[in-house]
mmCIF file of N, CA, C and O in Angstrom:
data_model
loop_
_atom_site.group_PDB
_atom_site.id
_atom_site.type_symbol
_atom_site.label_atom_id
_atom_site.label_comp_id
_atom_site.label_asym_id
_atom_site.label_seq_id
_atom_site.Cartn_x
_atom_site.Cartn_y
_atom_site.Cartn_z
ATOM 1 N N UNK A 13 -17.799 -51.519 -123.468
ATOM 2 C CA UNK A 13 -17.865 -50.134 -123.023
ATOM 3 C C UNK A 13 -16.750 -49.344 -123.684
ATOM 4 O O UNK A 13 -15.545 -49.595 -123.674
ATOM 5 N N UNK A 14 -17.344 -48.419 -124.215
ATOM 6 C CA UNK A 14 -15.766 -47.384 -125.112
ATOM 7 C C UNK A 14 -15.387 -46.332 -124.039
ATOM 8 O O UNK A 14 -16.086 -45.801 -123.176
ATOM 9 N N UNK A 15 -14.109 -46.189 -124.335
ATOM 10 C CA UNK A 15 -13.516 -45.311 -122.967
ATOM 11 C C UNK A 15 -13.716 -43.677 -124.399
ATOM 12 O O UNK A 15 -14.150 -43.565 -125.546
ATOM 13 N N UNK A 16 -13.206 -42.935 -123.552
ATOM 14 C CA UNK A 16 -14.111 -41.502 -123.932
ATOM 15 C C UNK A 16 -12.556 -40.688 -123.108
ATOM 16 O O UNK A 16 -12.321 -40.508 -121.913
ATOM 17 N N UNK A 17 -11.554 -40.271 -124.611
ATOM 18 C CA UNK A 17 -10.445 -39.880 -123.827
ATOM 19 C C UNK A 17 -10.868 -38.525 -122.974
ATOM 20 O O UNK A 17 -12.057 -38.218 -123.068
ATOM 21 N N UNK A 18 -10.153 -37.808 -122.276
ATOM 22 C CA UNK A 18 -10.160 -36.779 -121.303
ATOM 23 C C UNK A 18 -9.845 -35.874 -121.848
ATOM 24 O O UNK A 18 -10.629 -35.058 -121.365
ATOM 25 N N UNK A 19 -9.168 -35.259 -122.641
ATOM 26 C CA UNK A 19 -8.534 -34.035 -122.645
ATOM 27 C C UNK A 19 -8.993 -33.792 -123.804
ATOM 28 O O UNK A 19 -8.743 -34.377 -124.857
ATOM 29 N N UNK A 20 -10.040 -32.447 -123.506
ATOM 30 C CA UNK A 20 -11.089 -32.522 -125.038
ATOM 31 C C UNK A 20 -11.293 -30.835 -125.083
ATOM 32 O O UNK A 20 -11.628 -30.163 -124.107
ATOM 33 N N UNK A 21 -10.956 -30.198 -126.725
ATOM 34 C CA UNK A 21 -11.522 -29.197 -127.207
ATOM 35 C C UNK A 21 -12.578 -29.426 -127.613
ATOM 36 O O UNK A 21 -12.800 -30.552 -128.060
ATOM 37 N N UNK A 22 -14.042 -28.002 -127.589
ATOM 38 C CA UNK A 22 -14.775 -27.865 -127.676
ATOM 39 C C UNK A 22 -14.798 -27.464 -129.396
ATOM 40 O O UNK A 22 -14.317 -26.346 -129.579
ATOM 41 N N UNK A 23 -15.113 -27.933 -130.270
ATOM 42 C CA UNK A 23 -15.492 -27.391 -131.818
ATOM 43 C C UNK A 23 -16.388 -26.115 -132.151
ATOM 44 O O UNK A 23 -17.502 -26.626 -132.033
ATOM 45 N N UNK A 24 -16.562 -25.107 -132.408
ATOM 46 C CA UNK A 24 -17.103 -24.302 -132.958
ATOM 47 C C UNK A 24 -17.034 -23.012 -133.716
ATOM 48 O O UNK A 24 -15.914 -22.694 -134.116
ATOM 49 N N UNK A 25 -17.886 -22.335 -133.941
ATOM 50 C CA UNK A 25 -17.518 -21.184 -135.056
ATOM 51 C C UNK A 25 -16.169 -21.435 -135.439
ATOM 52 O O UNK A 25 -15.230 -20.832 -134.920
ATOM 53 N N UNK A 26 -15.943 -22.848 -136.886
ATOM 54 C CA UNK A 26 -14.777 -22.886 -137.752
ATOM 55 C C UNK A 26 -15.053 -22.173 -139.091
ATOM 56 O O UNK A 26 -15.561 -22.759 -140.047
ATOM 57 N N UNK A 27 -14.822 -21.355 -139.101
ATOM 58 C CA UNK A 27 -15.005 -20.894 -140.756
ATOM 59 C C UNK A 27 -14.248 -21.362 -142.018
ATOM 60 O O UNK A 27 -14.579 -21.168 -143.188
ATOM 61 N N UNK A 28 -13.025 -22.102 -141.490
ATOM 62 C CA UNK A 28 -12.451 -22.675 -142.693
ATOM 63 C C UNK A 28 -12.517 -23.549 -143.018
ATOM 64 O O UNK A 28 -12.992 -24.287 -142.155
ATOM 65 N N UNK A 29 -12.206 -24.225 -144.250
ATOM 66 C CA UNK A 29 -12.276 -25.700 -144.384
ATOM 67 C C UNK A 29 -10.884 -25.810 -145.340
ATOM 68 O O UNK A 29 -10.562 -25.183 -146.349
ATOM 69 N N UNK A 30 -9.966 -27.245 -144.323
ATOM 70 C CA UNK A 30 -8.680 -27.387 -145.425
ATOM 71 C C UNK A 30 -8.784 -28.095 -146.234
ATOM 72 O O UNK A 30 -9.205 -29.209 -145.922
ATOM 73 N N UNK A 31 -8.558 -27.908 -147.231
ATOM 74 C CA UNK A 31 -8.492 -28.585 -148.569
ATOM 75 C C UNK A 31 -7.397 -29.796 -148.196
ATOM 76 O O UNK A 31 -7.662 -30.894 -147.708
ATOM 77 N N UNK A 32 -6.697 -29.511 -148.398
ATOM 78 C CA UNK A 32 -5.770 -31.359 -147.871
ATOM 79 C C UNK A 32 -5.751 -31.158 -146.468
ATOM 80 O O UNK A 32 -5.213 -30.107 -146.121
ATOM 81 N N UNK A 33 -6.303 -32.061 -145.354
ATOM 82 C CA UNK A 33 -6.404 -32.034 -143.890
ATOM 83 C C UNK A 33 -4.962 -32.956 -143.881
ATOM 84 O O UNK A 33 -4.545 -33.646 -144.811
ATOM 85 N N UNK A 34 -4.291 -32.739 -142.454
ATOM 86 C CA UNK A 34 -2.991 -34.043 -142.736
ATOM 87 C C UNK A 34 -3.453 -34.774 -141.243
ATOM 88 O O UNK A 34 -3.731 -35.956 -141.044
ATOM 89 N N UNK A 35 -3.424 -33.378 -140.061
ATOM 90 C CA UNK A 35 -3.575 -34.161 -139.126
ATOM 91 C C UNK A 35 -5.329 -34.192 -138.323
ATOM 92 O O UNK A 35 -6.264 -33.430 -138.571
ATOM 93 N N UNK A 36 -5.287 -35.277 -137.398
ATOM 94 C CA UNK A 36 -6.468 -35.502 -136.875
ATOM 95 C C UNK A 36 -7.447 -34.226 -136.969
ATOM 96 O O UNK A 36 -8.478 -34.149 -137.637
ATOM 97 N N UNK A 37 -6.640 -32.842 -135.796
ATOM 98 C CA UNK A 37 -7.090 -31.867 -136.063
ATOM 99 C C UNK A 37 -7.387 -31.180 -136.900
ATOM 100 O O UNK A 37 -8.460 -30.634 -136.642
ATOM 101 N N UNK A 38 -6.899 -30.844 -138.006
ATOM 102 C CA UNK A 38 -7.604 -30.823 -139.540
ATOM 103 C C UNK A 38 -8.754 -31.471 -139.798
ATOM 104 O O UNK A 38 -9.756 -30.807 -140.063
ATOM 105 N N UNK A 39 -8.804 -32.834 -139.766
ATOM 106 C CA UNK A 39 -9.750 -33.307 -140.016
ATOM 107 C C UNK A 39 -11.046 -32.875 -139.181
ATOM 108 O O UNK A 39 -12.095 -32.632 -139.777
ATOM 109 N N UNK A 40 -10.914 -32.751 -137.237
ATOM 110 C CA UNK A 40 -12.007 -31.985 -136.979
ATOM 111 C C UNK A 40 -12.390 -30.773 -137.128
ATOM 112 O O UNK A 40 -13.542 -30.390 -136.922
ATOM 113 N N UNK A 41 -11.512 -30.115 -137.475
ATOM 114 C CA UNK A 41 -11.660 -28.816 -138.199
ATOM 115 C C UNK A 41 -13.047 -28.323 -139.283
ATOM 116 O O UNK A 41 -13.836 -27.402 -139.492
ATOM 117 N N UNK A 42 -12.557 -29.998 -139.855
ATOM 118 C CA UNK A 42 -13.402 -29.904 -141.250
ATOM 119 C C UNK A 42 -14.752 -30.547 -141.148
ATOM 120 O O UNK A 42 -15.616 -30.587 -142.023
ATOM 121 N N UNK A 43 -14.795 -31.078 -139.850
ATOM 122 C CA UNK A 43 -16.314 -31.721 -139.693
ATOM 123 C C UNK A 43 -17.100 -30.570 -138.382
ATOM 124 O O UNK A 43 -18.268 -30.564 -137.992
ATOM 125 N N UNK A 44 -16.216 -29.899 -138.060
ATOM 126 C CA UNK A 44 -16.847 -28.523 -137.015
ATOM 127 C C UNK A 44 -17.294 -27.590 -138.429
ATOM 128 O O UNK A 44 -18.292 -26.871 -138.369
ATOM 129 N N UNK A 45 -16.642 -27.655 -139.425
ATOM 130 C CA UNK A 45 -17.359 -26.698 -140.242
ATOM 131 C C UNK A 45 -18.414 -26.993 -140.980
ATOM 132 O O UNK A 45 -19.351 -26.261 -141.300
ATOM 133 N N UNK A 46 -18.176 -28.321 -141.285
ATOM 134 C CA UNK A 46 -19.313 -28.968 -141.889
ATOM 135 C C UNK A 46 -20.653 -28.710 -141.117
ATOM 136 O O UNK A 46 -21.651 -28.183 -141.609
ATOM 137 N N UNK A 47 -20.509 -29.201 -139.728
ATOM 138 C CA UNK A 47 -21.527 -29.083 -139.041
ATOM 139 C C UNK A 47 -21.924 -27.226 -139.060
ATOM 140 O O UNK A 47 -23.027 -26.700 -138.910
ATOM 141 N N UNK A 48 -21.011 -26.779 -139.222
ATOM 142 C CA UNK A 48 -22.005 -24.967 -139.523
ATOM 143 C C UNK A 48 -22.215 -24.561 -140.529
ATOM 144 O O UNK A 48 -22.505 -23.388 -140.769
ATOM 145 N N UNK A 49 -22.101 -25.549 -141.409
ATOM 146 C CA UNK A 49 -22.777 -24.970 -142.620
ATOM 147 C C UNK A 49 -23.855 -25.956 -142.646
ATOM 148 O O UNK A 49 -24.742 -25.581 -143.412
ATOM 149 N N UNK A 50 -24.092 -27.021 -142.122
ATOM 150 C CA UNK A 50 -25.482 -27.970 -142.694
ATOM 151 C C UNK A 50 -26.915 -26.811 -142.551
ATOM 152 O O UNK A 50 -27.085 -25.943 -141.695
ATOM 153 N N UNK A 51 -27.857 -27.205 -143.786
ATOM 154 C CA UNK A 51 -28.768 -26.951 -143.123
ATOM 155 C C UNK A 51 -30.083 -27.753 -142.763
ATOM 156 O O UNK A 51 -29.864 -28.957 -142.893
ATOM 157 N N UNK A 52 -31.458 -27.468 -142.328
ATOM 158 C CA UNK A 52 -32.317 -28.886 -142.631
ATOM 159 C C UNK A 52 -32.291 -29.103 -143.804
ATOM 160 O O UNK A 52 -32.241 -30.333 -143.782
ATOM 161 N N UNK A 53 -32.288 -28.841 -144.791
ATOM 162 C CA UNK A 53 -32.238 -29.348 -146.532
ATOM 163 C C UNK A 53 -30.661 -30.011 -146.830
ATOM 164 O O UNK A 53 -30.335 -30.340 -147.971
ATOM 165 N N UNK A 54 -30.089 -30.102 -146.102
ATOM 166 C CA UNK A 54 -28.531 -30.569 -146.384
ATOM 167 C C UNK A 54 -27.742 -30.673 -145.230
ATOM 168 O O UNK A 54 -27.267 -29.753 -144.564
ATOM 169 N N UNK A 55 -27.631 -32.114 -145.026
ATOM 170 C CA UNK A 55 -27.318 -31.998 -143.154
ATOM 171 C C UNK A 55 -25.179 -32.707 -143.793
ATOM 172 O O UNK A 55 -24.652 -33.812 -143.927
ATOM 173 N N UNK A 56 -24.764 -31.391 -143.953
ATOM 174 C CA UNK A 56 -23.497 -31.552 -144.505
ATOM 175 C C UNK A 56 -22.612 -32.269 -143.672
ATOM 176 O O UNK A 56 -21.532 -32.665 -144.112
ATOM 177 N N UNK A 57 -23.105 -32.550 -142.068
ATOM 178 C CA UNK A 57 -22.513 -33.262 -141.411
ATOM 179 C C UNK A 57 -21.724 -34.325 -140.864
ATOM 180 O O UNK A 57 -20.688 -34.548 -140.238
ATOM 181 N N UNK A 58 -23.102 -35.088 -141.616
ATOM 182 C CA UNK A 58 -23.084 -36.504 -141.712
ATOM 183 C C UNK A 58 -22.347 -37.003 -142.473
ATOM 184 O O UNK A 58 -21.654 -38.002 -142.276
ATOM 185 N N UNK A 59 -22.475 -35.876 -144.139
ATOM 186 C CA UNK A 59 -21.647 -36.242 -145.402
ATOM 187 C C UNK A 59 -20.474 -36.453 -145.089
ATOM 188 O O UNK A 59 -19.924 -37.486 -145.469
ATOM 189 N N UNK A 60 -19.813 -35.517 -144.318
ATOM 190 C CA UNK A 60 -18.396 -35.151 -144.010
ATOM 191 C C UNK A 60 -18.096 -36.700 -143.277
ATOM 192 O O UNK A 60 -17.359 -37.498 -143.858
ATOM 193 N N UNK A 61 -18.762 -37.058 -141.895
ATOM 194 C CA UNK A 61 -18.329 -38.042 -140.891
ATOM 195 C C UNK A 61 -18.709 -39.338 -141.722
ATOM 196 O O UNK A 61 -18.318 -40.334 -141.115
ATOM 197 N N UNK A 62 -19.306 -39.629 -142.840
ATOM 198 C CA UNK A 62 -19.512 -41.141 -143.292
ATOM 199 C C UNK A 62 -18.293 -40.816 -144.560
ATOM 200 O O UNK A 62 -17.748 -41.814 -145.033
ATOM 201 N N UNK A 63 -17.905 -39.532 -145.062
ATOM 202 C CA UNK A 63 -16.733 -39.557 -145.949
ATOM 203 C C UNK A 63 -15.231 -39.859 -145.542
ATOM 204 O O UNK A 63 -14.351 -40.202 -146.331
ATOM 205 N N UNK A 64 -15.068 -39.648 -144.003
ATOM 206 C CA UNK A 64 -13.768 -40.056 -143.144
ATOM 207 C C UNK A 64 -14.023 -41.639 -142.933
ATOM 208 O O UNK A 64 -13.081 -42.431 -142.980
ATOM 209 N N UNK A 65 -15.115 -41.977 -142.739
ATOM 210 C CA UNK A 65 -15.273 -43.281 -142.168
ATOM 211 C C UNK A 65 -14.869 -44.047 -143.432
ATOM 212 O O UNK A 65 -13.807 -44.659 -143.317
ATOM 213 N N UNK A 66 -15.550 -44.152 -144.727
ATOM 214 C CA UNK A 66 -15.486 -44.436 -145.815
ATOM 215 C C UNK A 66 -13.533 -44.406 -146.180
ATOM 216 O O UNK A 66 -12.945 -45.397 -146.612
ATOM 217 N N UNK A 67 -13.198 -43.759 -146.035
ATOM 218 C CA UNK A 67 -11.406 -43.672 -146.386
ATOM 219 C C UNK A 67 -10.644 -44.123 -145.187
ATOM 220 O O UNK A 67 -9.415 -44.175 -145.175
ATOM 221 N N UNK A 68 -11.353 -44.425 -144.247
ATOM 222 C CA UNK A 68 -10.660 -45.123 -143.067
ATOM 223 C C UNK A 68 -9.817 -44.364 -141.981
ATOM 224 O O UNK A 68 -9.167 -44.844 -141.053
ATOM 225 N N UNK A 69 -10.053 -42.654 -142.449
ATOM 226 C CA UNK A 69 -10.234 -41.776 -141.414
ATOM 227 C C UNK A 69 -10.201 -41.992 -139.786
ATOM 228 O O UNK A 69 -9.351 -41.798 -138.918
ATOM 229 N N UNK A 70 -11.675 -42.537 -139.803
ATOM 230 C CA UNK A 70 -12.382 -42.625 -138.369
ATOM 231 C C UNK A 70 -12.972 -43.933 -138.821
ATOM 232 O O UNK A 70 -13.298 -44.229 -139.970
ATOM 233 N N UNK A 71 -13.110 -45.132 -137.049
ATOM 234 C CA UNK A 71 -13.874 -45.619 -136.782
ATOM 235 C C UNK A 71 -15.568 -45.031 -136.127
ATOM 236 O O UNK A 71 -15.817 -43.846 -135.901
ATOM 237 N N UNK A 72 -16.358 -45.955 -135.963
ATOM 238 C CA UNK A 72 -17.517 -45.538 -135.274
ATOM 239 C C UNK A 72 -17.605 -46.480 -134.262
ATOM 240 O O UNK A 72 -17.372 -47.679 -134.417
ATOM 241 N N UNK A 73 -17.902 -46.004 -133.339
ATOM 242 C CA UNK A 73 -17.624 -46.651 -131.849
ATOM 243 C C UNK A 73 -19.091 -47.201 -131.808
ATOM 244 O O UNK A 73 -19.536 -48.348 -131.868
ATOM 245 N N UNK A 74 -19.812 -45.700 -131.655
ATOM 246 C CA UNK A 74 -21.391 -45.672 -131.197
ATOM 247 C C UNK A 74 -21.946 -44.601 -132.054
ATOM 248 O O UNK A 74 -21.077 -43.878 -132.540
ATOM 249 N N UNK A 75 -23.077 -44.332 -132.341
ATOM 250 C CA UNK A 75 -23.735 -43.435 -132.881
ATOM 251 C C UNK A 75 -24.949 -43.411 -132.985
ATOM 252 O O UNK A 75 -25.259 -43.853 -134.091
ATOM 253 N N UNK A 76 -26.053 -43.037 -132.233
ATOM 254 C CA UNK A 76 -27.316 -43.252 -131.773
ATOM 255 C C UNK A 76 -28.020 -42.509 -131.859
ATOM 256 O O UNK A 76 -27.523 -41.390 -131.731
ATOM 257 N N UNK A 77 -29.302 -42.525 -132.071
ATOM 258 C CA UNK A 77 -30.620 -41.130 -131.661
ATOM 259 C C UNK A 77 -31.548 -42.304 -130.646
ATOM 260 O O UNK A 77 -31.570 -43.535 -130.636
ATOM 261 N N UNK A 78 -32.308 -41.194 -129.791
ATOM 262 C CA UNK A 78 -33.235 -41.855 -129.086
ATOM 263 C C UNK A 78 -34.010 -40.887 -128.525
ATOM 264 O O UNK A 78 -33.446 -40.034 -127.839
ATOM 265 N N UNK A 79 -35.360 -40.840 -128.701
ATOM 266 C CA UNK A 79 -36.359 -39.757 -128.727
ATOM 267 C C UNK A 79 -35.430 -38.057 -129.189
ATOM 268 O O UNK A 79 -35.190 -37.153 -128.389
ATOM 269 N N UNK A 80 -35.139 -38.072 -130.416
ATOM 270 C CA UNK A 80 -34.648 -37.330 -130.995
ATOM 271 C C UNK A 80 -33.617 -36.535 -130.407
ATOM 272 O O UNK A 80 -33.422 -35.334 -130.599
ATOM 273 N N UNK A 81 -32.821 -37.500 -129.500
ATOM 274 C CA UNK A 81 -31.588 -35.942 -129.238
ATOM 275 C C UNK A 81 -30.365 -37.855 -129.404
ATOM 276 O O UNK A 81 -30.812 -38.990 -129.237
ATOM 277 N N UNK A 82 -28.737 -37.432 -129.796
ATOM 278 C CA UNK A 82 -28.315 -37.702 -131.155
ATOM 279 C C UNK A 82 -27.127 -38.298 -130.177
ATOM 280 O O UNK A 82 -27.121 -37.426 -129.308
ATOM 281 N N UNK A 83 -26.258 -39.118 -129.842
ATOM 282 C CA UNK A 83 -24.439 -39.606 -129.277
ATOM 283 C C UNK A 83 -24.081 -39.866 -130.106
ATOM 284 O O UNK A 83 -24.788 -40.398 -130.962
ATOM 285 N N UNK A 84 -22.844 -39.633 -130.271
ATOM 286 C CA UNK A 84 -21.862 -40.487 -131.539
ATOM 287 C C UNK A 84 -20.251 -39.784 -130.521
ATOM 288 O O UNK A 84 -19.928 -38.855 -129.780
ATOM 289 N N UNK A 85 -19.747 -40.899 -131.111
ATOM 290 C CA UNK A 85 -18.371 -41.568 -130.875
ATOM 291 C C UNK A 85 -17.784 -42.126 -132.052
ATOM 292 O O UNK A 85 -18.269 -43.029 -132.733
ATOM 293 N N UNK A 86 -16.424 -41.369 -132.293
ATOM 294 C CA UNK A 86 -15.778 -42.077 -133.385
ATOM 295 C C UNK A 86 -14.658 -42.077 -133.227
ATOM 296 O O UNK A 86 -14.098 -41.035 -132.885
ATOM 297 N N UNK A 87 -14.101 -43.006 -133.383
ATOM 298 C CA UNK A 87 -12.344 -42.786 -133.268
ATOM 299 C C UNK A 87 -11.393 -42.904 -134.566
ATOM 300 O O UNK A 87 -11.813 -43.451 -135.585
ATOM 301 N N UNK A 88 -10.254 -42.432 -134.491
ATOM 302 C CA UNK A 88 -9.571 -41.809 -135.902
ATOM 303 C C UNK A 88 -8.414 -43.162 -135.125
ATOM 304 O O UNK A 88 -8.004 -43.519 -134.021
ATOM 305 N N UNK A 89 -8.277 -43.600 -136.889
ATOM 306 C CA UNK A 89 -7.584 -45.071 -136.863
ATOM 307 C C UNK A 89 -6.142 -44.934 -136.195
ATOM 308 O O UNK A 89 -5.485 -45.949 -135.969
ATOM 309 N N UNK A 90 -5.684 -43.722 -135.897
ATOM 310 C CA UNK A 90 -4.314 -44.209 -135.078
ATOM 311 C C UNK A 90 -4.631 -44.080 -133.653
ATOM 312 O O UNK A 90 -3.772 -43.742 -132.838
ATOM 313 N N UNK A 91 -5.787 -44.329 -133.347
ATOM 314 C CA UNK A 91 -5.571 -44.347 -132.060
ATOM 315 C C UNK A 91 -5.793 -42.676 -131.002
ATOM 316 O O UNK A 91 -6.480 -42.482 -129.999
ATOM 317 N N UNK A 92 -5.061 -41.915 -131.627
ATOM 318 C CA UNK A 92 -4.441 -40.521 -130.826
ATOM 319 C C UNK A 92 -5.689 -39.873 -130.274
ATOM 320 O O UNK A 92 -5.645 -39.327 -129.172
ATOM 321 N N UNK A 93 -6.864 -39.909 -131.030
ATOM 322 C CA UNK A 93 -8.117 -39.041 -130.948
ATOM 323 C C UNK A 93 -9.110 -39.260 -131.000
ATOM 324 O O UNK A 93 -9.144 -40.440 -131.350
ATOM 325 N N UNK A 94 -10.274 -38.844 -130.860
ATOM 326 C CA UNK A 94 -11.333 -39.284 -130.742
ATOM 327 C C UNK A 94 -12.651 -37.421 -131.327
ATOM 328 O O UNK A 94 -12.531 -36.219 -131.091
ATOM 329 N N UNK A 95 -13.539 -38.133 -131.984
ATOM 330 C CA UNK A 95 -14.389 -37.222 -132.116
ATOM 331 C C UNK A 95 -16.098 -37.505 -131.248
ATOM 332 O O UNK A 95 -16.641 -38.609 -131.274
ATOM 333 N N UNK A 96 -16.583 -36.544 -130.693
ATOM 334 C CA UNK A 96 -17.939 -36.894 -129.903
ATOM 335 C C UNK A 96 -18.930 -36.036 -130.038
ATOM 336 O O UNK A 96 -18.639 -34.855 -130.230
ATOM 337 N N UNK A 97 -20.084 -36.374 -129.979
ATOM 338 C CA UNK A 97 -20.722 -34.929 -130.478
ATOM 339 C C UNK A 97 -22.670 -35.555 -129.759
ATOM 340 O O UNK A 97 -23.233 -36.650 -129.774
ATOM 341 N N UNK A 98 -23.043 -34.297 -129.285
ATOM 342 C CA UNK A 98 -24.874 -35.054 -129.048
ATOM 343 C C UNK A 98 -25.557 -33.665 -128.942
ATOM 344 O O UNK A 98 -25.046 -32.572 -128.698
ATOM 345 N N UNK A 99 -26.689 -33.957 -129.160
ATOM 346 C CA UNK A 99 -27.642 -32.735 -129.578
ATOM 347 C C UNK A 99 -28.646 -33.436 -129.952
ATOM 348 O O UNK A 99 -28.727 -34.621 -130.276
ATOM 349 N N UNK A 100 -29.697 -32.303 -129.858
ATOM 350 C CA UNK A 100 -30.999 -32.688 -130.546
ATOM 351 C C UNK A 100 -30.639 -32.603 -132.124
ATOM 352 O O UNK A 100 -30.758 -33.701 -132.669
ATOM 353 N N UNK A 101 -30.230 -31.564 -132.978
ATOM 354 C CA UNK A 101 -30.575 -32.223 -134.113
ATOM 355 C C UNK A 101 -29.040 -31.780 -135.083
ATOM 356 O O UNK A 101 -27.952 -31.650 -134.522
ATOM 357 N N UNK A 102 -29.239 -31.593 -136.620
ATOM 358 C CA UNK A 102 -27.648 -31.875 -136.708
ATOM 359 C C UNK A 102 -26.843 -30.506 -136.991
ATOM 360 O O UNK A 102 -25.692 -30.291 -137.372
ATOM 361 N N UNK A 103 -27.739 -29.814 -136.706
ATOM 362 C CA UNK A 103 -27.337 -28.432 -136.799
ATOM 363 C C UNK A 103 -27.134 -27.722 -134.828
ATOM 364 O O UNK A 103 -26.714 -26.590 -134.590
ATOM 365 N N UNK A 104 -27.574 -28.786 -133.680
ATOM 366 C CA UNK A 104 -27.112 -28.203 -132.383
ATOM 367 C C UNK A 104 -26.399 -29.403 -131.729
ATOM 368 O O UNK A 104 -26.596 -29.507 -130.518
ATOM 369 N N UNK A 105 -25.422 -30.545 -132.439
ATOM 370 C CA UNK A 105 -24.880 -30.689 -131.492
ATOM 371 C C UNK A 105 -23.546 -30.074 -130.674
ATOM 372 O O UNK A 105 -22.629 -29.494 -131.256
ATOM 373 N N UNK A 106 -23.576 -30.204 -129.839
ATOM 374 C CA UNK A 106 -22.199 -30.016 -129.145
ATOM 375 C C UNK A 106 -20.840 -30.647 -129.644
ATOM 376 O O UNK A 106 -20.560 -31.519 -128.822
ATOM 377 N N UNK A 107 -19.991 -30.601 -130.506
ATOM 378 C CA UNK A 107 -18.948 -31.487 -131.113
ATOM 379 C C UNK A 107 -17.510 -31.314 -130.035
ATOM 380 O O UNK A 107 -16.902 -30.324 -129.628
ATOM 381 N N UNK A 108 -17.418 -32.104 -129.922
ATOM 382 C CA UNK A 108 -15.865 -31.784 -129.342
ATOM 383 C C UNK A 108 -14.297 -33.098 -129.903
ATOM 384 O O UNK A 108 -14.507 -34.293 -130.111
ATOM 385 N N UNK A 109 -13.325 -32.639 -129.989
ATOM 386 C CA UNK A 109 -12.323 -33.770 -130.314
ATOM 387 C C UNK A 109 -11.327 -33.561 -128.954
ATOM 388 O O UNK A 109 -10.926 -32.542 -128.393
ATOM 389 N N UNK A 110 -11.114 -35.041 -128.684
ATOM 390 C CA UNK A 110 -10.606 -35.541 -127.569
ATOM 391 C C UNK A 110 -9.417 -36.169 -128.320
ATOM 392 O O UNK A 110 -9.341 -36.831 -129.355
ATOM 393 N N UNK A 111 -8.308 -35.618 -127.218
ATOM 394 C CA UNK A 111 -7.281 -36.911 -127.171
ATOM 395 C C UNK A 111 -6.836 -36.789 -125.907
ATOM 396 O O UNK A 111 -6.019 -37.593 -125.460
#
């Protein structure tokens, strides 16, 4: 069972994206924007969350679809934070980062 820290901002309307991210928050920064720019032809989302995972960014806890609406859980390798996000598709989920 993955624990699901408590004390959580809600992600949305980010318009920027940092070019060198340093901390956690940066980094969700950059996957709240990702997620507003995807569209159905380019779900920039995903790119972003398998490109942190890939550099060792973030773990993946859980990450699921089931009759098309979406959980994911990931945690960022020191521990401090956590990213969560569910929706029907990859342009409405709800994202939020927890620590």
């Amino acid at each position: 069972m993955a624990t699901v820290l408590m004390n959580e901002i809600e992600l949305k309307l980010t318009y920027n994206y940092i070019e060198q991210p340093v901390t956690n928050i940066d980094h969700s920064n950059n996957i709240s924007f990702k997620l507003g720019s995807s569209t159905n032809s380019d779900n920039k989302f995903d790119k972003e969350l398998n490109k942190l995972v890939r550099k060792g960014i973030l773990t993946k806890v859980y990450d699921f679809v089931d009759g098309g609406f979406r959980e994911g859980l990931y945690n960022f390798a020191d521990g401090t934070a956590q990213i969560s996000f569910f929706g029907n598709n990859h342009m409405n989920y709800n994202l939020s980062y927890n620590y």
